[in-house]
Structures are given as C-alpha cells and as structure tokens.
Coordinates of C-alpha atoms and ligand atoms in Angstrom, one line a residue:
M1 CA -41.3 13.7 -43.5
K2 CA -39.1 15.5 -42.5
L3 CA -39.6 15.5 -39.6
L4 CA -38.3 11.7 -40.1
C5 CA -35.1 13.9 -41.4
V6 CA -34.6 15.9 -39.1
L7 CA -34.8 12.7 -35.9
W8 CA -32.8 10.7 -38.4
V9 CA -30.0 13.5 -37.8
L10 CA -30.9 13.9 -34.0
C11 CA -30.6 9.9 -33.0
G12 CA -27.9 10.1 -35.8
L13 CA -25.5 12.3 -34.2
S14 CA -25.7 11.4 -30.7
S15 CA -24.8 7.3 -31.2
L16 CA -22.0 9.0 -33.1
L17 CA -21.5 11.0 -29.2
P18 CA -18.8 9.2 -27.4
A19 CA -20.0 7.9 -23.8
L20 CA -18.0 9.7 -20.6
D21 CA -15.0 8.1 -20.1
R22 CA -14.8 8.9 -16.9
E23 CA -10.9 7.7 -16.8
A24 CA -9.4 9.1 -19.5
F25 CA -7.7 11.6 -18.1
T26 CA -4.8 11.0 -15.6
V27 CA -3.5 14.1 -13.9
A28 CA 0.0 14.0 -14.0
K29 CA 1.3 17.2 -12.3
Y30 CA -0.9 19.6 -9.4
D31 CA 1.0 22.2 -8.0
L32 CA -1.9 24.3 -5.7
E33 CA -2.5 26.3 -3.0
V34 CA -4.2 25.4 -0.2
R35 CA -5.8 28.1 2.7
L36 CA -7.1 26.1 5.5
E37 CA -10.0 27.5 8.2
P38 CA -10.6 25.4 11.1
K39 CA -12.6 27.5 12.5
Q40 CA -15.1 26.8 9.8
Q41 CA -14.2 23.6 9.0
R42 CA -13.9 25.2 5.8
L43 CA -11.3 24.6 2.6
G44 CA -10.0 27.2 0.2
A45 CA -7.9 26.0 -3.3
R46 CA -6.0 27.1 -6.3
G47 CA -3.7 26.2 -8.5
K48 CA -2.7 24.4 -11.5
I49 CA -2.9 20.9 -12.4
T50 CA -1.5 18.9 -15.8
L51 CA -4.4 16.2 -17.0
R52 CA -2.9 13.5 -19.6
N53 CA -5.1 12.0 -21.9
D54 CA -4.0 7.9 -21.7
S55 CA -7.1 6.7 -23.2
T56 CA -7.0 5.9 -26.5
H57 CA -8.8 8.3 -28.0
P58 CA -9.0 12.1 -29.0
Q59 CA -11.0 13.9 -25.9
K60 CA -12.2 16.7 -25.9
I61 CA -14.6 16.3 -22.4
A62 CA -12.9 15.5 -18.9
A63 CA -14.8 14.8 -15.8
L64 CA -13.2 16.4 -12.3
Q65 CA -14.4 15.3 -9.5
I66 CA -13.2 16.3 -5.2
S67 CA -15.6 16.1 -2.4
S68 CA -19.0 16.4 -2.1
S69 CA -18.9 18.4 0.6
L70 CA -16.2 20.9 -1.9
D71 CA -17.7 23.1 -4.8
W72 CA -16.3 23.7 -7.9
R73 CA -15.3 27.9 -8.3
S74 CA -13.5 28.2 -11.7
I75 CA -12.5 26.1 -14.5
R76 CA -10.2 28.3 -17.0
V77 CA -7.4 27.0 -19.7
D78 CA -5.0 29.2 -20.7
G79 CA -6.8 32.4 -19.2
K80 CA -9.6 31.7 -20.2
V81 CA -13.0 30.4 -18.2
V82 CA -13.9 26.9 -19.5
Q83 CA -17.1 26.4 -19.8
F84 CA -18.4 23.2 -17.2
V85 CA -21.7 21.4 -16.1
S86 CA -21.4 20.7 -12.2
Q87 CA -23.1 17.5 -10.8
P88 CA -23.0 15.5 -8.1
Y89 CA -22.0 12.0 -8.5
V90 CA -22.2 9.3 -6.6
S91 CA -19.7 7.5 -5.6
D92 CA -18.0 6.3 -2.0
I93 CA -14.0 6.9 -3.2
D94 CA -14.6 9.9 -1.0
H95 CA -16.2 9.6 2.9
T96 CA -18.9 11.5 2.2
G97 CA -20.2 8.9 -0.1
A98 CA -20.6 11.7 -3.3
L99 CA -18.3 14.4 -5.5
S100 CA -18.7 16.9 -7.4
E101 CA -18.3 15.8 -10.6
A102 CA -17.3 18.8 -13.2
I103 CA -18.2 17.9 -17.0
V104 CA -15.5 20.2 -18.2
T105 CA -16.1 21.7 -22.3
L106 CA -12.2 21.9 -23.4
P107 CA -11.5 24.4 -25.3
A108 CA -9.9 21.6 -27.8
E109 CA -9.6 18.2 -28.5
I110 CA -6.3 16.7 -26.2
K111 CA -4.5 13.9 -28.3
P112 CA -4.0 10.4 -26.4
R113 CA -0.7 10.3 -24.9
D114 CA -1.0 14.4 -25.0
S115 CA -1.7 17.1 -21.7
V116 CA -3.4 20.0 -21.4
E117 CA -3.2 22.7 -18.3
L118 CA -5.7 23.9 -16.7
E119 CA -5.4 26.2 -13.3
I120 CA -8.6 25.4 -10.8
G121 CA -10.8 26.8 -7.9
Y122 CA -12.7 25.3 -5.5
E123 CA -13.8 25.5 -2.3
G124 CA -15.8 24.0 0.9
V125 CA -15.5 22.8 4.0
I126 CA -14.4 19.6 4.9
P127 CA -16.0 17.8 8.0
L128 CA -16.4 14.4 9.8
D129 CA -18.3 12.0 7.3
T130 CA -19.0 9.1 8.5
T131 CA -21.9 8.8 5.2
R132 CA -19.9 5.4 3.8
L133 CA -19.5 3.5 6.5
T134 CA -23.1 3.6 8.1
R135 CA -24.9 3.3 5.4
I136 CA -23.5 -0.4 4.7
G137 CA -24.3 -0.6 8.5
V138 CA -21.2 -0.3 10.2
P139 CA -22.6 2.1 14.0
E140 CA -21.8 5.9 13.8
E141 CA -19.5 5.2 16.4
I142 CA -16.5 2.2 15.4
A143 CA -16.9 4.2 11.3
K144 CA -16.1 7.6 12.7
H145 CA -12.4 5.7 14.2
S146 CA -11.8 4.7 10.6
S147 CA -13.0 7.2 9.0
W148 CA -11.8 10.1 11.1
D149 CA -10.6 12.6 8.5
Q150 CA -11.3 16.0 9.4
I151 CA -11.1 20.0 9.3
S152 CA -11.6 21.0 12.5
P153 CA -10.1 23.9 15.6
S154 CA -8.5 21.5 17.8
F155 CA -7.2 18.5 15.6
T156 CA -7.9 18.3 12.0
A157 CA -5.7 15.5 9.4
V158 CA -7.0 15.0 5.9
R159 CA -6.3 11.8 3.3
G160 CA -6.3 11.3 -0.3
A161 CA -8.0 9.5 -2.6
G162 CA -9.8 7.1 -1.8
Y163 CA -10.8 9.0 1.8
V164 CA -11.8 12.3 1.0
A165 CA -11.2 14.1 -2.9
W166 CA -9.8 16.7 -1.5
Y167 CA -7.9 17.5 -3.8
P168 CA -9.2 16.4 -7.6
I169 CA -9.3 13.0 -9.0
A170 CA -11.1 11.4 -12.0
T171 CA -13.1 8.4 -11.5
E172 CA -15.7 6.1 -11.9
A173 CA -18.0 5.3 -9.4
A174 CA -17.1 3.2 -6.6
D175 CA -19.5 1.2 -4.5
F176 CA -18.8 0.0 -0.8
S177 CA -21.4 -3.0 -0.9
E178 CA -20.1 -4.7 -4.0
G179 CA -17.6 -6.9 -2.6
N180 CA -13.9 -5.5 -4.6
S181 CA -15.4 -2.6 -6.3
L182 CA -14.5 0.5 -4.6
F183 CA -10.8 -1.4 -4.0
E184 CA -10.7 -1.8 -8.0
V185 CA -11.1 1.7 -8.4
V186 CA -8.8 3.2 -5.7
D187 CA -6.4 0.6 -7.2
R188 CA -6.6 1.7 -10.9
W189 CA -6.7 5.2 -9.1
K190 CA -3.0 5.0 -7.7
A191 CA -1.4 2.8 -10.8
R192 CA -2.9 5.8 -13.4
E193 CA -0.5 8.2 -10.8
A194 CA 1.8 6.3 -10.0
G195 CA 4.5 8.3 -11.6
S196 CA 2.3 11.6 -11.6
Q197 CA 3.8 14.7 -9.1
F198 CA 2.5 16.9 -6.2
T199 CA 2.7 19.9 -4.1
A200 CA 0.8 22.1 -2.6
R201 CA 1.3 24.6 -0.4
V202 CA -1.0 24.0 3.0
G203 CA -1.8 26.7 5.4
M204 CA -3.6 28.9 7.3
D205 CA -3.0 32.3 8.4
R206 CA -4.4 33.9 11.7
E207 CA -3.7 36.4 14.2
S208 CA -3.6 35.3 18.2
E209 CA -0.8 35.3 20.6
E210 CA -1.3 31.6 21.5
T211 CA 1.2 29.0 20.5
P212 CA 0.5 28.5 16.8
P213 CA -0.1 24.5 15.0
L214 CA 2.3 22.8 13.2
V215 CA 1.3 22.2 9.6
I216 CA 2.5 18.4 8.6
C217 CA 1.8 16.8 5.1
T218 CA 5.1 13.7 4.3
S219 CA 7.4 14.5 7.4
A220 CA 7.1 17.5 9.8
R221 CA 10.0 19.6 7.9
E222 CA 8.7 21.4 6.3
S223 CA 6.2 23.4 8.3
L224 CA 7.1 27.6 8.4
M225 CA 6.3 30.1 10.1
E226 CA 6.4 32.9 9.3
Q227 CA 5.3 36.9 10.8
T228 CA 3.8 39.6 9.5
G229 CA 2.5 41.6 12.4
R230 CA -0.2 39.9 14.5
A231 CA -1.0 38.7 11.3
Q232 CA 0.6 34.9 11.2
R233 CA 1.3 32.1 8.4
T234 CA 1.6 28.8 9.3
S235 CA 1.8 26.1 6.7
A236 CA 4.5 23.7 4.8
E237 CA 5.9 23.0 1.7
C238 CA 4.4 19.4 0.7
Q239 CA 6.1 17.1 -2.0
W240 CA 4.4 13.7 -2.9
G241 CA 6.2 11.4 -5.1
R242 CA 5.7 7.8 -5.7
L243 CA 1.8 8.8 -5.4
G244 CA 1.0 4.6 -5.6
T245 CA 2.4 4.0 -3.0
V246 CA 2.1 7.2 -0.5
T247 CA -1.5 9.1 -0.6
P248 CA -1.3 13.0 -0.6
T249 CA -2.4 13.4 3.3
F250 CA -2.0 16.6 6.2
A251 CA -2.5 17.3 9.5
M252 CA -2.6 20.4 11.4
A253 CA -2.3 20.6 15.5
R254 CA -0.8 22.1 18.1
Y255 CA 1.9 18.6 18.0
D256 CA 4.8 18.5 20.7
N257 CA 8.1 17.8 18.8
W258 CA 10.7 16.4 19.1
L259 CA 13.3 15.3 17.5
K260 CA 16.3 13.2 16.8
S261 CA 17.5 12.7 13.4
P262 CA 16.2 11.3 11.4
L263 CA 13.0 10.5 13.6
N264 CA 10.2 13.6 14.1
L265 CA 7.6 12.7 16.9
L266 CA 3.9 14.7 17.3
S267 CA 2.5 14.3 20.3
L268 CA -0.5 15.4 22.1
P269 CA -0.5 17.0 25.0
G270 CA -1.9 14.6 27.9
H271 CA 0.7 11.6 25.9
E272 CA 4.2 12.7 26.7
E273 CA 4.3 9.0 28.1
G274 CA 3.1 7.1 25.1
A275 CA 5.9 9.5 23.0
A276 CA 8.6 8.7 25.9
T277 CA 7.5 4.8 24.9
Y278 CA 8.8 5.7 21.0
S279 CA 11.2 7.4 21.9
K280 CA 13.2 4.8 23.6
A281 CA 12.5 2.0 21.3
L282 CA 14.2 4.8 18.7
E283 CA 18.0 3.4 19.2
P284 CA 17.0 -0.3 19.1
A285 CA 14.8 0.3 16.1
A286 CA 17.0 2.0 14.3
K287 CA 20.3 0.2 14.6
F288 CA 18.1 -3.0 13.7
V289 CA 17.3 -1.2 10.2
S290 CA 20.5 0.3 9.5
G291 CA 22.4 -3.5 10.1
W292 CA 19.7 -4.8 7.5
F293 CA 18.7 -2.4 5.2
G294 CA 21.6 0.3 5.3
T295 CA 21.1 4.1 7.2
P296 CA 17.8 6.1 6.7
S297 CA 18.6 8.8 4.2
A298 CA 14.6 11.1 4.7
P299 CA 13.5 11.7 7.6
I300 CA 9.5 10.2 8.5
A301 CA 7.5 11.7 11.2
I302 CA 5.5 9.6 13.7
A303 CA 2.4 12.0 14.7
D304 CA -0.3 11.0 17.2
F305 CA -4.2 11.2 16.3
A306 CA -6.8 13.1 19.0
D307 CA -9.0 10.3 18.8
P308 CA -6.7 7.4 21.5
N309 CA -8.6 4.7 18.6
A310 CA -8.5 6.2 15.1
A311 CA -7.0 3.7 12.6
P312 CA -3.5 4.4 12.6
F313 CA -2.6 5.0 8.7
E314 CA 0.4 5.8 6.4
S315 CA 1.9 7.7 3.9
G316 CA 5.5 7.3 2.7
T317 CA 7.6 8.0 5.7
L318 CA 4.5 9.5 7.4
L319 CA 3.0 7.8 9.7
M320 CA 0.1 8.8 11.7
A321 CA -0.4 6.8 15.0
S322 CA -2.1 7.2 18.6
M323 CA 0.1 8.1 21.3
A324 CA -2.0 6.9 24.2
A325 CA -1.4 4.3 25.3
E326 CA 2.6 2.9 26.2
D327 CA 3.0 0.0 23.9
S328 CA 6.2 -0.4 23.8
K329 CA 6.3 -3.2 21.0
L330 CA 4.3 -1.8 18.9
A331 CA 6.2 2.1 18.8
G332 CA 8.9 -0.8 18.3
I333 CA 7.8 -3.0 15.1
N334 CA 5.9 0.7 13.4
L335 CA 9.5 2.5 13.8
V336 CA 11.4 0.0 12.2
H337 CA 8.1 0.1 9.0
E338 CA 9.3 3.8 8.6
L339 CA 12.8 3.6 9.5
V340 CA 12.9 0.7 6.3
H341 CA 11.5 3.1 4.1
S342 CA 13.4 6.0 4.9
A343 CA 16.1 3.4 4.0
V344 CA 14.4 2.2 0.9
P345 CA 12.5 4.2 -1.3
S346 CA 11.1 2.2 -4.2
S347 CA 8.3 3.3 -7.0
R348 CA 7.5 -1.2 -6.3
P349 CA 4.9 -1.6 -3.7
W350 CA 6.0 -4.8 -3.1
V351 CA 9.5 -3.8 -2.7
Y352 CA 8.5 -0.4 -0.5
E353 CA 6.0 -2.1 1.1
G354 CA 6.9 -5.4 1.4
L355 CA 11.0 -4.6 2.5
A356 CA 9.0 -2.8 5.6
H357 CA 6.2 -5.8 6.5
F358 CA 9.3 -8.8 5.7
A359 CA 11.4 -5.7 8.3
E360 CA 9.1 -6.2 11.3
A361 CA 8.4 -9.3 11.7
M362 CA 12.3 -9.7 12.0
Y363 CA 12.0 -7.7 14.3
R364 CA 9.7 -10.1 15.9
Q365 CA 12.7 -12.6 15.6
Q366 CA 14.9 -10.5 17.3
Q367 CA 12.9 -10.4 20.2
G368 CA 10.5 -13.2 20.0
G369 CA 12.0 -15.9 17.8
R370 CA 11.3 -17.5 14.4
Q371 CA 7.7 -19.1 16.2
A372 CA 7.2 -15.6 17.5
A373 CA 7.9 -14.2 13.4
L374 CA 5.6 -17.1 11.7
D375 CA 2.1 -16.3 14.0
F376 CA 3.1 -12.7 13.0
L377 CA 2.9 -13.5 9.3
G378 CA 0.7 -16.1 9.8
L379 CA -2.1 -12.2 10.5
H380 CA -0.8 -11.5 7.1
R381 CA -1.5 -15.1 5.3
A382 CA -5.7 -14.3 6.7
A383 CA -5.3 -11.2 4.2
F384 CA -4.7 -12.7 0.9
L385 CA -6.1 -16.5 1.2
D386 CA -9.7 -15.7 0.6
A387 CA -8.5 -13.5 -2.8
E388 CA -5.8 -16.5 -4.0
K389 CA -8.3 -19.3 -3.5
D390 CA -10.9 -17.4 -6.2
L391 CA -8.0 -17.6 -8.1
A392 CA -7.7 -21.3 -8.0
V393 CA -11.4 -22.0 -8.5
A394 CA -11.7 -19.9 -11.1
P395 CA -12.8 -20.7 -15.2
Q396 CA -10.0 -21.3 -16.8
N397 CA -11.9 -21.4 -20.3
G398 CA -14.4 -18.6 -19.1
A399 CA -13.9 -14.5 -20.6
Q400 CA -13.8 -14.0 -16.9
K401 CA -11.0 -15.6 -16.3
N402 CA -8.7 -14.3 -13.4
A403 CA -5.5 -12.7 -14.0
G404 CA -4.4 -12.8 -10.2
Q405 CA -2.4 -9.7 -8.6
P406 CA 1.6 -10.7 -9.6
L407 CA 3.0 -8.5 -7.4
A408 CA 5.0 -7.4 -9.5
T409 CA 2.3 -4.8 -10.8
T410 CA -0.5 -5.0 -8.3
F411 CA -1.6 -2.4 -6.7
D412 CA -4.5 -3.6 -3.9
E413 CA -2.5 -3.6 -0.1
T414 CA -3.4 -7.0 0.5
Y415 CA -0.8 -8.1 -1.6
Y416 CA 2.0 -5.7 -2.2
R417 CA 2.0 -5.3 2.2
S418 CA 1.4 -8.7 2.9
K419 CA 2.2 -11.7 0.1
A420 CA 5.0 -9.4 -0.3
A421 CA 5.9 -9.7 2.8
Y422 CA 6.0 -13.3 2.6
V423 CA 8.1 -14.0 -1.0
W424 CA 11.0 -11.1 1.1
W425 CA 10.3 -13.2 4.0
M426 CA 10.7 -17.6 1.8
L427 CA 13.9 -14.9 0.2
R428 CA 16.0 -15.0 2.9
D429 CA 15.4 -18.6 4.2
M430 CA 16.7 -19.5 0.7
V431 CA 19.6 -17.9 0.3
G432 CA 20.3 -16.4 3.5
D433 CA 20.4 -13.8 5.7
D434 CA 24.1 -12.0 4.0
A435 CA 23.5 -12.9 0.2
L436 CA 20.6 -10.9 0.9
K437 CA 21.5 -8.5 2.8
Q438 CA 23.6 -7.2 0.0
A439 CA 21.5 -7.8 -2.5
I440 CA 19.4 -4.9 -0.6
G441 CA 22.1 -3.1 -0.4
K442 CA 23.0 -2.3 -4.5
Y443 CA 19.3 -1.3 -4.6
R444 CA 18.3 1.6 -6.0
A445 CA 15.0 3.1 -7.3
D446 CA 16.5 4.9 -9.8
D447 CA 17.8 1.4 -11.2
D448 CA 14.5 -0.2 -10.7
K449 CA 13.9 -0.3 -14.9
D450 CA 13.7 -3.6 -15.7
P451 CA 11.0 -5.5 -13.9
K452 CA 13.9 -8.1 -13.4
Y453 CA 16.3 -6.2 -11.3
V454 CA 15.4 -7.7 -8.0
E455 CA 15.9 -10.8 -9.2
Q456 CA 19.2 -10.1 -11.1
L457 CA 20.4 -8.2 -7.0
I458 CA 19.3 -11.0 -5.4
E459 CA 21.0 -14.0 -8.0
T460 CA 24.3 -12.2 -8.2
A461 CA 24.8 -12.3 -4.4
A462 CA 23.4 -15.8 -4.2
K463 CA 25.0 -17.1 -6.9
R464 CA 22.0 -19.1 -7.3
D465 CA 19.4 -19.7 -10.1
L466 CA 16.4 -17.9 -8.7
G467 CA 13.9 -17.0 -11.9
W468 CA 11.9 -20.2 -11.2
F469 CA 10.5 -18.7 -7.7
F470 CA 10.4 -14.8 -9.4
D471 CA 7.9 -15.9 -12.3
D472 CA 5.6 -18.1 -9.7
W473 CA 5.5 -15.1 -7.3
V474 CA 6.9 -12.0 -7.7
Y475 CA 6.0 -12.0 -12.7
Q476 CA 2.5 -14.0 -12.7
D477 CA 0.3 -14.5 -9.8
C478 CA 0.0 -18.1 -10.0
G479 CA -2.4 -18.4 -6.6
L480 CA -0.4 -20.4 -3.4
P481 CA 1.0 -24.1 -3.1
D482 CA -0.4 -27.2 -0.9
F483 CA 1.8 -29.9 0.4
R484 CA 1.6 -32.7 1.3
V485 CA 3.8 -35.6 1.9
L486 CA 3.1 -37.8 -0.8
S487 CA 5.6 -41.2 0.4
A488 CA 7.8 -41.7 2.9
H489 CA 9.8 -45.2 3.3
P490 CA 12.4 -45.7 6.4
W491 CA 14.9 -48.3 5.5
K492 CA 18.1 -49.0 7.1
T493 CA 21.4 -49.7 5.9
E494 CA 23.6 -53.2 6.6
K495 CA 25.9 -51.5 8.8
D496 CA 22.5 -50.1 10.3
V497 CA 22.1 -47.2 9.2
Q498 CA 18.5 -45.1 9.6
F499 CA 17.6 -43.8 6.3
I500 CA 13.6 -42.4 5.6
T501 CA 13.6 -41.6 1.8
V502 CA 10.5 -38.6 1.2
T503 CA 8.5 -38.1 -1.1
L504 CA 6.5 -34.2 -0.9
E505 CA 4.3 -32.9 -3.8
N506 CA 3.1 -29.4 -3.9
L507 CA -1.1 -29.2 -5.5
G508 CA -0.5 -26.0 -6.6
K509 CA 0.2 -23.9 -8.8
A510 CA 2.7 -21.6 -6.9
G511 CA 6.4 -24.1 -6.5
A512 CA 8.7 -22.7 -3.0
E513 CA 11.6 -24.5 -1.3
V514 CA 9.9 -25.6 1.6
P515 CA 11.3 -27.0 5.1
F516 CA 9.8 -30.0 6.9
T517 CA 10.1 -31.9 10.2
I518 CA 11.4 -35.8 10.5
R519 CA 10.5 -36.0 14.1
F520 CA 12.1 -40.0 15.4
D521 CA 12.8 -40.8 18.5
G522 CA 15.4 -39.0 20.6
G523 CA 14.6 -36.4 18.7
E524 CA 14.0 -34.3 15.2
I525 CA 15.6 -32.9 12.3
T526 CA 14.9 -30.9 9.5
K527 CA 15.3 -30.2 5.6
R528 CA 13.9 -27.7 2.9
I529 CA 13.4 -28.6 0.1
E530 CA 12.5 -27.0 -3.7
V531 CA 9.5 -28.0 -5.1
R532 CA 8.0 -26.9 -8.2
G533 CA 4.1 -26.2 -8.6
K534 CA 1.8 -29.4 -9.4
S535 CA 4.8 -31.7 -9.0
T536 CA 6.8 -33.7 -6.4
A537 CA 10.3 -33.4 -5.0
T538 CA 12.4 -36.6 -3.0
M539 CA 14.7 -36.8 -0.3
R540 CA 16.6 -39.1 1.5
V541 CA 17.0 -38.5 5.3
E542 CA 19.7 -40.1 7.3
L543 CA 18.1 -40.5 11.1
A544 CA 19.4 -41.0 15.1
G545 CA 15.9 -42.6 15.1
V546 CA 13.1 -44.6 13.9
A547 CA 10.9 -42.2 12.5
S548 CA 7.6 -41.2 12.9
E549 CA 5.9 -38.5 11.9
I550 CA 6.7 -35.8 9.5
V551 CA 5.0 -32.6 9.9
V552 CA 5.7 -30.4 6.2
N553 CA 5.7 -26.5 6.1
D554 CA 7.1 -24.1 9.7
G555 CA 4.3 -21.8 7.9
S556 CA 6.9 -19.1 6.1
V557 CA 5.9 -20.7 3.0
P558 CA 2.6 -19.0 2.5
E559 CA -0.4 -22.3 1.9
S560 CA -3.8 -22.5 0.4
D561 CA -4.4 -26.1 3.2
L562 CA -2.6 -26.3 5.9
T563 CA -5.1 -29.2 7.0
N564 CA -2.8 -32.2 5.4
N565 CA 0.6 -30.6 6.6
V566 CA 1.0 -33.9 9.2
F567 CA 2.1 -37.1 8.8
K568 CA 2.0 -40.2 10.5
I569 CA 4.9 -42.7 10.0
S570 CA 2.9 -47.3 10.2
G571 CA 5.2 -49.1 12.2
P572 CA 6.8 -52.3 10.6
Ligands
ZN1 ZN1 4.9 1.8 4.9

C-alpha cells in the first residue's frame, strides 16, 4: 500500500512537470567578447545574454545551444553559478549536425514577457565540417563549397544561426532530410530574433612582425589594431541589427583593402583582376542605384573567399563572394544589390531583400532590355513555384490547412527574395517609374510600423487604389494567378475599322494586372488589363489588321501555369 502511494505521488508529480519547451526563450540581447586562435582553430567567448520568455507560461528551465564542437564553461545569474546539464542535441541547424545543449535551471521562474540576464562562457574549435550535408548524400567535394565556415590560420569565415551556432540559440531540432524542417526551424528563430540586439567584439591577440589579418563583420570599417610592445590585438566591434534579415557573421584574413566610399573591397592576394572588375563596376552601379533608391546611408563591403568555388553569402551590407574570376556582369549586379541595402534599410525582409533583387532585374533591363530582365526574374520564379503549387492543392477543411507565406510576415528566403522581387516589378509596371521612385524615396524604416505603410506610400504617389493587389500578394498568400484567353471576338465597324473584344480569365486566386499582346498581320499591340482572382475581365482593342494570335503575360507576372497563355484566332 505504501509503495503504491509513493508510486502514485511520483507519477502524479512527474505529470505536473512541464515538458521542456526549447523555444520558450528568445535571446533578446547579446553582448559577447570573442577571442579567436586561428592556429588552433579555437574560439573562446564570454559575455552576457538576455533571455526573454516568449511563451505563455512561467519558465524555470532554459535550453541554450551552441555548436557541438564548442563546450559550455560557465553560466551565472547575478554573479552566482547556476546549475546546468550539458548534453549533445542532434540538429541540422549547425554545420556539425549537432549542438551542445545546456539545460539551465534558473534561480527563479521567469514570467511570460519577463527577462533574465545570464553571464556565459564557452569555448572550443570551429573547423570546416560538412557532416550535415554528407550524411544526406552530398559528396564531400561539393559540400565543402557551401559549408565553408571555419576558423583556420589562412582564412576564417563563420556565419551564425542556420550555419554555425557560434553564439547561443534556443531551437527545436531541425532535420535537413525532412522536407522543410531545417528552413522552418531557422525561419522561426529569425522571426523570434527579428528585434534582438547583438554586439560582439571579435578579435585575436598575436605577437608577430608580419601584417596582421583584418577582422570584418558588417562592413569592415569596424576593424581595429592595437599595439602594446610586441603584442598586437586585431579586432572588430561588431554590431548587428535587424536579425531577421541579417546573420551575425565574421571573417578574418590577410585582405587587401580597397576603399572608395561607400564601398570597401576586400580581396585576397592573387585576385587583383577580379577586385579591379568590382572597382570598375562601382560607378555605373552607384549611379543607377542613387537614381532609383537614393544615396547610400552606410558603407557596404564585398569580401573575397580563399576557396574560388565557395557559394556566395550576404548578411546585411556585407557580401562574401569570390573574386578569383573576372565577371563584370556579376560584379555590377552584386554591387547594385548591396548598394540598395545601404540606401533603403528596412526590418521587413520583403522590402529589404525584395527591393534589392528587383533592382538587380532593373539593372539587367538597363544593360540588356526588358526581356533580359524578365528572363532573370524567371530564374526566381522556379524558387517559389513549387511551394505555391502546394498551397493550391492544400486541403481546405483539414486541420493541416496551409495558410501560405504572406510576404508581409514571412522569413522564408524564397518568398522575401524571389516572390518579393516580382511583386515590386509588378508594382512598377502598374504605377510607373516616377510614382514608384517617389514612394521609395519617402520610405523610412523607422516609420514602417503599420503593415499598410508601403501600400499607402505607393497609393499616394500613384493616386490609385492598390488594396486588392496588396491583399492578394503581400498581406495574404493567395498562391499565383493562372491566366488564359476565355474568348476573342474580332469585328468591324461600318467604316471598316478592325476591333477585337478579348476576355481573359484568371483561374488562380491572386489578382494581377497582366499585359497581353495581340498579333495581327502587319504588327502587334500590347495592352494591360486587371484581372482579379477567380474572375474574368474584358477589353475592346482597335487593330490595324486582322488578329491571328493573343499571348497573355510576357513573364512579368509570376503564374502557376504558362502552358495555356497562347490563343490562336481562327479565320472567319
Ligand atoms: Zn540582400
């Protein structure tokens, strides 16, 4: 009887213990001192982090995770050591495919929305590691060009959450092999951290006569050199804001530094020609960007890779891209992208990245015409087409209803980069260059608080109601439109003037203003028409000849199905 009683109490108690909620806490503030020892590939960090309870329940246990190649050394609250259990936690959010997790028992329960400051210390190594890619079958030779993060004597570059957890995070396990699991976990983390502050002093001490390496984090302007006797300290004061679109990243190498405001070009020895390509491309790119987006507000940096095949990466106004080859087209596009970031800072990913990719497309148009720009956008369409198709077939009544990814709130790259680029392009086609330039010129990140702020700026400049368009493309994810010609009736007036009445149907749920071209003997004419979702629209067009064919959409509106866009008109 006694035993039963004890068992009952134990079971009763254990059912009262809440399951560990790894995503209850968000790190609202980081203030870290990071010491690098490249020869040993080592990193040692200490500092303070502020945890905010974002869950709806009081929390006494916090899970803090760093890369599995790092170890927790100490965790304190108010100067007192707190208990924690360190354990490995399998997750593909880190390049090693695992994390070192500290399960921390806090001195007191933290109420929802309340915060606690922790003093932390951790250290270990960050060598090149392709585990999470090779274990799903990516050959090592290929994996190392995308999983390039490492600390090494010749070249150091380390990206943050989603690549290497070199600072503490708090996430559920992510799995590369399970569809979107990794991206969903990373997107969730970015959304939670979107308003967090991050400062870190990253540096190394050395005793040597040779040129010290340069440490960079956002724009390389923050790199410092201090000399005390023979001892040198090279470091950078890193400050990252807008963590939703910026991944805390640092690099250290013996860079040649070429500076011409606002660009800081960091190239490695042997890549002088590639660097020269960038410096030549700066002036035309800067001229184009200032004409559309205003003058840059902050320096930008483009930094070289030791591995010429390393996949490029950007974080805020820092772009890492190999300068081993001379590619003037690519250099121009890369510069345009970063200059737009500098000219139009924003916490909204679809504004920040969408505008930068839209600018790339417009720059392509300036160099190679509208078709070149639409081909360029076409490459982006592939990125989100599948996801939008899933949306179209998602069950409407089931519990698993897919609400899609509204641009206004998404942290999914394919949406805030690729789909957003199209949305800006469509807006430009609808309201014209002058109105859109005017709206962008008035945009201020600090004023962008209301979700309808961007819509209002453009509507004011264009004097046109765009509520329906923003509803379908920005505030909700309605999937993509699908246009076809429903009917075409050629006719003639008594005075023998040729007309055609064209009715377009949109089978999709998202409305758009779409161009259509009527081909007739002797020429063609293009008109634009607004066709709302699941609707039709009709237009009468005067022609200088007998119509033979109608083609809907020149590629400027992303559609789910492009196979039904040509309509042949049979003769009388
Ligand atoms: Zn960007």
